[in-house]
mmCIF file of C-alpha atoms in Angstrom:
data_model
loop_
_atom_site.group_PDB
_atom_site.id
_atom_site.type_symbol
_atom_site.label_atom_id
_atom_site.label_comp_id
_atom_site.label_asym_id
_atom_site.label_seq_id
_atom_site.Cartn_x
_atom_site.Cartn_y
_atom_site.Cartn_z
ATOM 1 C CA UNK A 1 -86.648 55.487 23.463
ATOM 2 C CA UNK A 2 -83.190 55.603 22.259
ATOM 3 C CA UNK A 3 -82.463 52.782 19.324
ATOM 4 C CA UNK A 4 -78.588 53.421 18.578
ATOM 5 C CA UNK A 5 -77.157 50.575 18.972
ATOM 6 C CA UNK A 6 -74.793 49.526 21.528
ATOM 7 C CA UNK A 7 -70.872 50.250 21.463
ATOM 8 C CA UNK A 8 -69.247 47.364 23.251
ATOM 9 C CA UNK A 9 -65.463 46.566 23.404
ATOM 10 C CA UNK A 10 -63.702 43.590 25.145
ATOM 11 C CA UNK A 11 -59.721 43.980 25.024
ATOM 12 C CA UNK A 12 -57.460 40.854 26.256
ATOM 13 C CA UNK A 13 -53.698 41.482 27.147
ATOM 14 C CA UNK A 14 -53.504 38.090 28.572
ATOM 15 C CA UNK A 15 -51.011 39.417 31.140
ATOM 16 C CA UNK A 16 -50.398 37.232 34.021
ATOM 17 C CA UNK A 17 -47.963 37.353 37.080
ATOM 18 C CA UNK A 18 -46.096 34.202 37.000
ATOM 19 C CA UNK A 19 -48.060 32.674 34.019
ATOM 20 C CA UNK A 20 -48.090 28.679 33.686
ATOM 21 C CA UNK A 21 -49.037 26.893 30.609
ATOM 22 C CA UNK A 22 -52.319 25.660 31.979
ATOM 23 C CA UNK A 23 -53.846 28.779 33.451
ATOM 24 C CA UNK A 24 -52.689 30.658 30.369
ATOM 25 C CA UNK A 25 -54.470 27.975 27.963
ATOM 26 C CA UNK A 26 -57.744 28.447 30.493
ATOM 27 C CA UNK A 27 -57.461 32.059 29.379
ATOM 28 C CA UNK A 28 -56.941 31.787 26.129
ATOM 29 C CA UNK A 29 -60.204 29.661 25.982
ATOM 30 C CA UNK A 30 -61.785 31.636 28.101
ATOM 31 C CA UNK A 31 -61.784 34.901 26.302
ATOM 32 C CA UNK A 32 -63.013 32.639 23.092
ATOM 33 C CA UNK A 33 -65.997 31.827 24.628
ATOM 34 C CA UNK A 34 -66.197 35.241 26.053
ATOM 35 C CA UNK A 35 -65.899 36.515 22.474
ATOM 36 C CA UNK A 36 -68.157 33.597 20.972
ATOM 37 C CA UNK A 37 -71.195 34.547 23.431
ATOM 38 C CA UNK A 38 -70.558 38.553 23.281
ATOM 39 C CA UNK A 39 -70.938 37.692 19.200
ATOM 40 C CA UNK A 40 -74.619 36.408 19.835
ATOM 41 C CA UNK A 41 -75.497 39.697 21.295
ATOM 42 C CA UNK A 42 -74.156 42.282 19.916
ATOM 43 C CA UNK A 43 -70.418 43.018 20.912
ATOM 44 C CA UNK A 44 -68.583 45.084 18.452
ATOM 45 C CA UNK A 45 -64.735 44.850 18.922
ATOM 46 C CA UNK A 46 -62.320 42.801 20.461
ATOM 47 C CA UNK A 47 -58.858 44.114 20.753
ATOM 48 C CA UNK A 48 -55.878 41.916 21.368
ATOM 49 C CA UNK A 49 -52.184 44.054 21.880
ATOM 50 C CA UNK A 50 -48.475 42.686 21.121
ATOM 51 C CA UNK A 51 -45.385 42.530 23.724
ATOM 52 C CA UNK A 52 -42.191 40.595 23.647
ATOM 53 C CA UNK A 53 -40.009 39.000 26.551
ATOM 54 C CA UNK A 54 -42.428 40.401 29.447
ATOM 55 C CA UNK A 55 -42.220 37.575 31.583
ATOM 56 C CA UNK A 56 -45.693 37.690 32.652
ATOM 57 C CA UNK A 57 -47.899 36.166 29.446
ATOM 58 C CA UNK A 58 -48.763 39.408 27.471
ATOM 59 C CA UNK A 59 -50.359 38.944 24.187
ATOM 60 C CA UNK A 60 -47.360 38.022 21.766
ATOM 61 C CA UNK A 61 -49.447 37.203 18.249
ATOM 62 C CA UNK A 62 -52.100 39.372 17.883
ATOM 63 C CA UNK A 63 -53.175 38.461 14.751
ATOM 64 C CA UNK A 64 -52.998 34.757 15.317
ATOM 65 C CA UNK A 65 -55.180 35.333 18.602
ATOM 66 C CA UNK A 66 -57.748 37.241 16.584
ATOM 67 C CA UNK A 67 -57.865 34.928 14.131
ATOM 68 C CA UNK A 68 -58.135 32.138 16.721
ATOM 69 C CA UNK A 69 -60.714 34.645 18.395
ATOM 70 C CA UNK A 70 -62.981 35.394 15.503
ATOM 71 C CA UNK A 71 -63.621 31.508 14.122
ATOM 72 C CA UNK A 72 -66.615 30.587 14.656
ATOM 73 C CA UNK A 73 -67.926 34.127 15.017
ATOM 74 C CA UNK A 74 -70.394 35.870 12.375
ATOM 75 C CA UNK A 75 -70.305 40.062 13.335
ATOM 76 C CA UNK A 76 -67.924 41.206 15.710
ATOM 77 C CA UNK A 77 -64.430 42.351 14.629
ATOM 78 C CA UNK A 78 -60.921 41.968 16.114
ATOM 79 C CA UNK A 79 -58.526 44.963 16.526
ATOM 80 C CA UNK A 80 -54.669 43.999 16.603
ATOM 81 C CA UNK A 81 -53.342 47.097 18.375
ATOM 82 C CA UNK A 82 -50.935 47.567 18.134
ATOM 83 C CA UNK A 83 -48.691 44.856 16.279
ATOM 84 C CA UNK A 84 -45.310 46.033 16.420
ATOM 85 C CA UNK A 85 -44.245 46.486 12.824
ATOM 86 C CA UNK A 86 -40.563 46.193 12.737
ATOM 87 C CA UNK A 87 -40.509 43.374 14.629
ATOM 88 C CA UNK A 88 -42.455 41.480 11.688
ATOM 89 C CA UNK A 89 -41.368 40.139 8.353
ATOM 90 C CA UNK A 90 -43.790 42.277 6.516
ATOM 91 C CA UNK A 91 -44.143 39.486 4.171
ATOM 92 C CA UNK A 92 -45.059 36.723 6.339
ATOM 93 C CA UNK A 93 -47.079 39.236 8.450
ATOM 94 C CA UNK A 94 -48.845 40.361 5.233
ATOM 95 C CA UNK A 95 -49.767 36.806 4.396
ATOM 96 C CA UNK A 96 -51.011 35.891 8.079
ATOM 97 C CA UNK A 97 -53.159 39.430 7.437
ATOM 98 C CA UNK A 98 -54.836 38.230 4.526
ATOM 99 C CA UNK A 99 -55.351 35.061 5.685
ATOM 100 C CA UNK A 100 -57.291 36.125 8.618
ATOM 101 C CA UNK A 101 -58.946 38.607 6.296
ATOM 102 C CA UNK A 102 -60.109 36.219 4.331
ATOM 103 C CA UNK A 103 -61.566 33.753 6.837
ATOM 104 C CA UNK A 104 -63.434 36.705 8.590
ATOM 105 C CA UNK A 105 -64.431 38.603 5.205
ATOM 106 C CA UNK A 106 -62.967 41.412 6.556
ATOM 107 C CA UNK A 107 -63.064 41.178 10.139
ATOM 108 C CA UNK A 108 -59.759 42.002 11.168
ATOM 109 C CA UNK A 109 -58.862 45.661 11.792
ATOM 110 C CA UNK A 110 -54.750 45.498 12.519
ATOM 111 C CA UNK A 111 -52.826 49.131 13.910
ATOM 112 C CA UNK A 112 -49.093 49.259 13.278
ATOM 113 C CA UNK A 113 -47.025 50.397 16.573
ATOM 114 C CA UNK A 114 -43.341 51.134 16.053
ATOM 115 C CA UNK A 115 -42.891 49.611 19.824
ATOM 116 C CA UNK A 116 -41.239 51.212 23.224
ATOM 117 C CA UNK A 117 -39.498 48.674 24.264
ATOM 118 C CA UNK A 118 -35.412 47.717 23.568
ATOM 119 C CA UNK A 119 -35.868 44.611 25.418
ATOM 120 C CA UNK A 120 -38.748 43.433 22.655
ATOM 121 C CA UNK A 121 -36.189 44.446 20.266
ATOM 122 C CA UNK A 122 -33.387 43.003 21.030
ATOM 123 C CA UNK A 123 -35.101 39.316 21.825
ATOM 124 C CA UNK A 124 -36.410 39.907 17.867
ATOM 125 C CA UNK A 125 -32.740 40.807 16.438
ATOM 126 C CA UNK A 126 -33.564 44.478 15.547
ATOM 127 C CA UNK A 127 -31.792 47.549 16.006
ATOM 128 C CA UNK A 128 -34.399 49.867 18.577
ATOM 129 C CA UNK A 129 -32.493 52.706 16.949
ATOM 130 C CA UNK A 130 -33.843 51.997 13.648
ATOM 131 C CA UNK A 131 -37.783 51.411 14.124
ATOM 132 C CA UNK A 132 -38.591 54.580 12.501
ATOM 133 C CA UNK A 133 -37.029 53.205 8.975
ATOM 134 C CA UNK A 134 -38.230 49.645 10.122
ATOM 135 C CA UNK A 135 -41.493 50.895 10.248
ATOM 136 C CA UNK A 136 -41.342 52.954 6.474
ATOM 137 C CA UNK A 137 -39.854 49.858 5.296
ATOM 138 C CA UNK A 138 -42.540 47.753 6.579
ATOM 139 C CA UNK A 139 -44.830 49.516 5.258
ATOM 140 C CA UNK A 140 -43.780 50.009 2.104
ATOM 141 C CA UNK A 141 -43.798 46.123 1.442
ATOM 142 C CA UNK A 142 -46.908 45.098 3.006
ATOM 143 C CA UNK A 143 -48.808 47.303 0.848
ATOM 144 C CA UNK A 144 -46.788 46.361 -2.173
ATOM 145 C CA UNK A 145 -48.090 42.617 -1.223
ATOM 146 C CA UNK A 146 -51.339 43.360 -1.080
ATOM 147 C CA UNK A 147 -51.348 44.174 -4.363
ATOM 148 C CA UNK A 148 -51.091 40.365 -5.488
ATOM 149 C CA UNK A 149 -48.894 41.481 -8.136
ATOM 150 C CA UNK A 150 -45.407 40.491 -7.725
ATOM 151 C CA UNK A 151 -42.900 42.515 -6.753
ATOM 152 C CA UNK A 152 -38.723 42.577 -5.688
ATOM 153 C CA UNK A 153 -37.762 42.449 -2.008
ATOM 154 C CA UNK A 154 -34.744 41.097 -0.894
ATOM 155 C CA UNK A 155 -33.711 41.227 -4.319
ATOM 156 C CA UNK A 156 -36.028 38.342 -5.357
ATOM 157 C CA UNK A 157 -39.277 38.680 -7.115
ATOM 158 C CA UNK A 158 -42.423 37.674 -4.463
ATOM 159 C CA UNK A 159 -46.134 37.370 -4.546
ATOM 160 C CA UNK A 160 -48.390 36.744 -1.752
ATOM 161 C CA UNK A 161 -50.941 34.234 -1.356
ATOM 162 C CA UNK A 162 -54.101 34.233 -0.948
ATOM 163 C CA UNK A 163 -54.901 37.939 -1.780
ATOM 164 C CA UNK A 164 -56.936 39.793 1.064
ATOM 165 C CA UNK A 165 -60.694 39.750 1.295
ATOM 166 C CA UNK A 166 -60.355 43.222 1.344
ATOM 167 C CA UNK A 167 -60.073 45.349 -1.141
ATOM 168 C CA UNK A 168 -57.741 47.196 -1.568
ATOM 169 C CA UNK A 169 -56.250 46.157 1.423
ATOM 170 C CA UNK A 170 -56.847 44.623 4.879
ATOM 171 C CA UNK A 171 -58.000 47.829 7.163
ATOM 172 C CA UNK A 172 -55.582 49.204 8.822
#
């Protein structure tokens, strides 16, 4: 009898054609209690994506949705995949991390995506041609404020709070 135990992954995009408020919020709670019962018995993962100015209701916070997701959950784990880095203030972003981290102990597994899109660009007031350096940039500081040391950016002296769960850092 084979005793490994079961891989299971639910992903939500929450893409909808012609999304209104109500049908999205039925979905939103929807794949919560989806999540909450899959917890009970034995789901693994549950991935939640980014996208910007689609006009049909794709995902655009994923790491407010796995937050959101996770509460009230005690084992599975939430993959952000892919926030788009460069759209993000890697400050705030860094923050919202470890605050998730912390209220899952560790929970939250967030992947970086540099994006495809000039549309989701341009609605965020970033230059497409520049995600590469966006992204180095982004990186850069995020793990710098994980640290919970303080250090320069923007020419001012910063310091996160709280401090991730996870040490050294969130996983990403």
């Amino acid at each position: 009898m084979n005793t490994a135990p079961i891989r299971a992954t639910i992903r939500f995009t929450f893409a909808l054609p012609d999304p209104d408020p109500v049908t999205q919020s039925d979905y939103f709670r929807a794949a919560r209690e989806m999540v909450h019962w899959g917890d009970k018995r034995g789901l693994n993962f549950v991935s939640v994506d980014e996208h910007h100015a689609t006009g049909f209701g794709w995902s655009p916070n994923p790491i407010l949705e796995a937050g959101m997701i996770l509460a009230g959950t005690e084992k599975v784990r939430a993959i952000a995949g892919a926030a788009l880095a460069p759209l993000w203030n890697p400050v705030r972003l860094a923050e919202d991390i470890a605050v998730v981290d912390q209220m899952t102990q560790g929970r939250l597994i967030t992947h970086f995506g540099l994006g495809y899109r000039p549309i989701e660009y341009a609605a965020m007031g970033k230059n497409f041609k520049r995600r590469g350096r966006l992204m180095d940039e982004f990186l850069d500081v995020l793990l710098k404020a994980w640290t919970g040391e303080p250090f320069e950016h923007n020419g001012e002296l910063v310091a996160i709070s709280p401090r991730p769960y996870t040490q050294p850092h969130p996983t990403v």
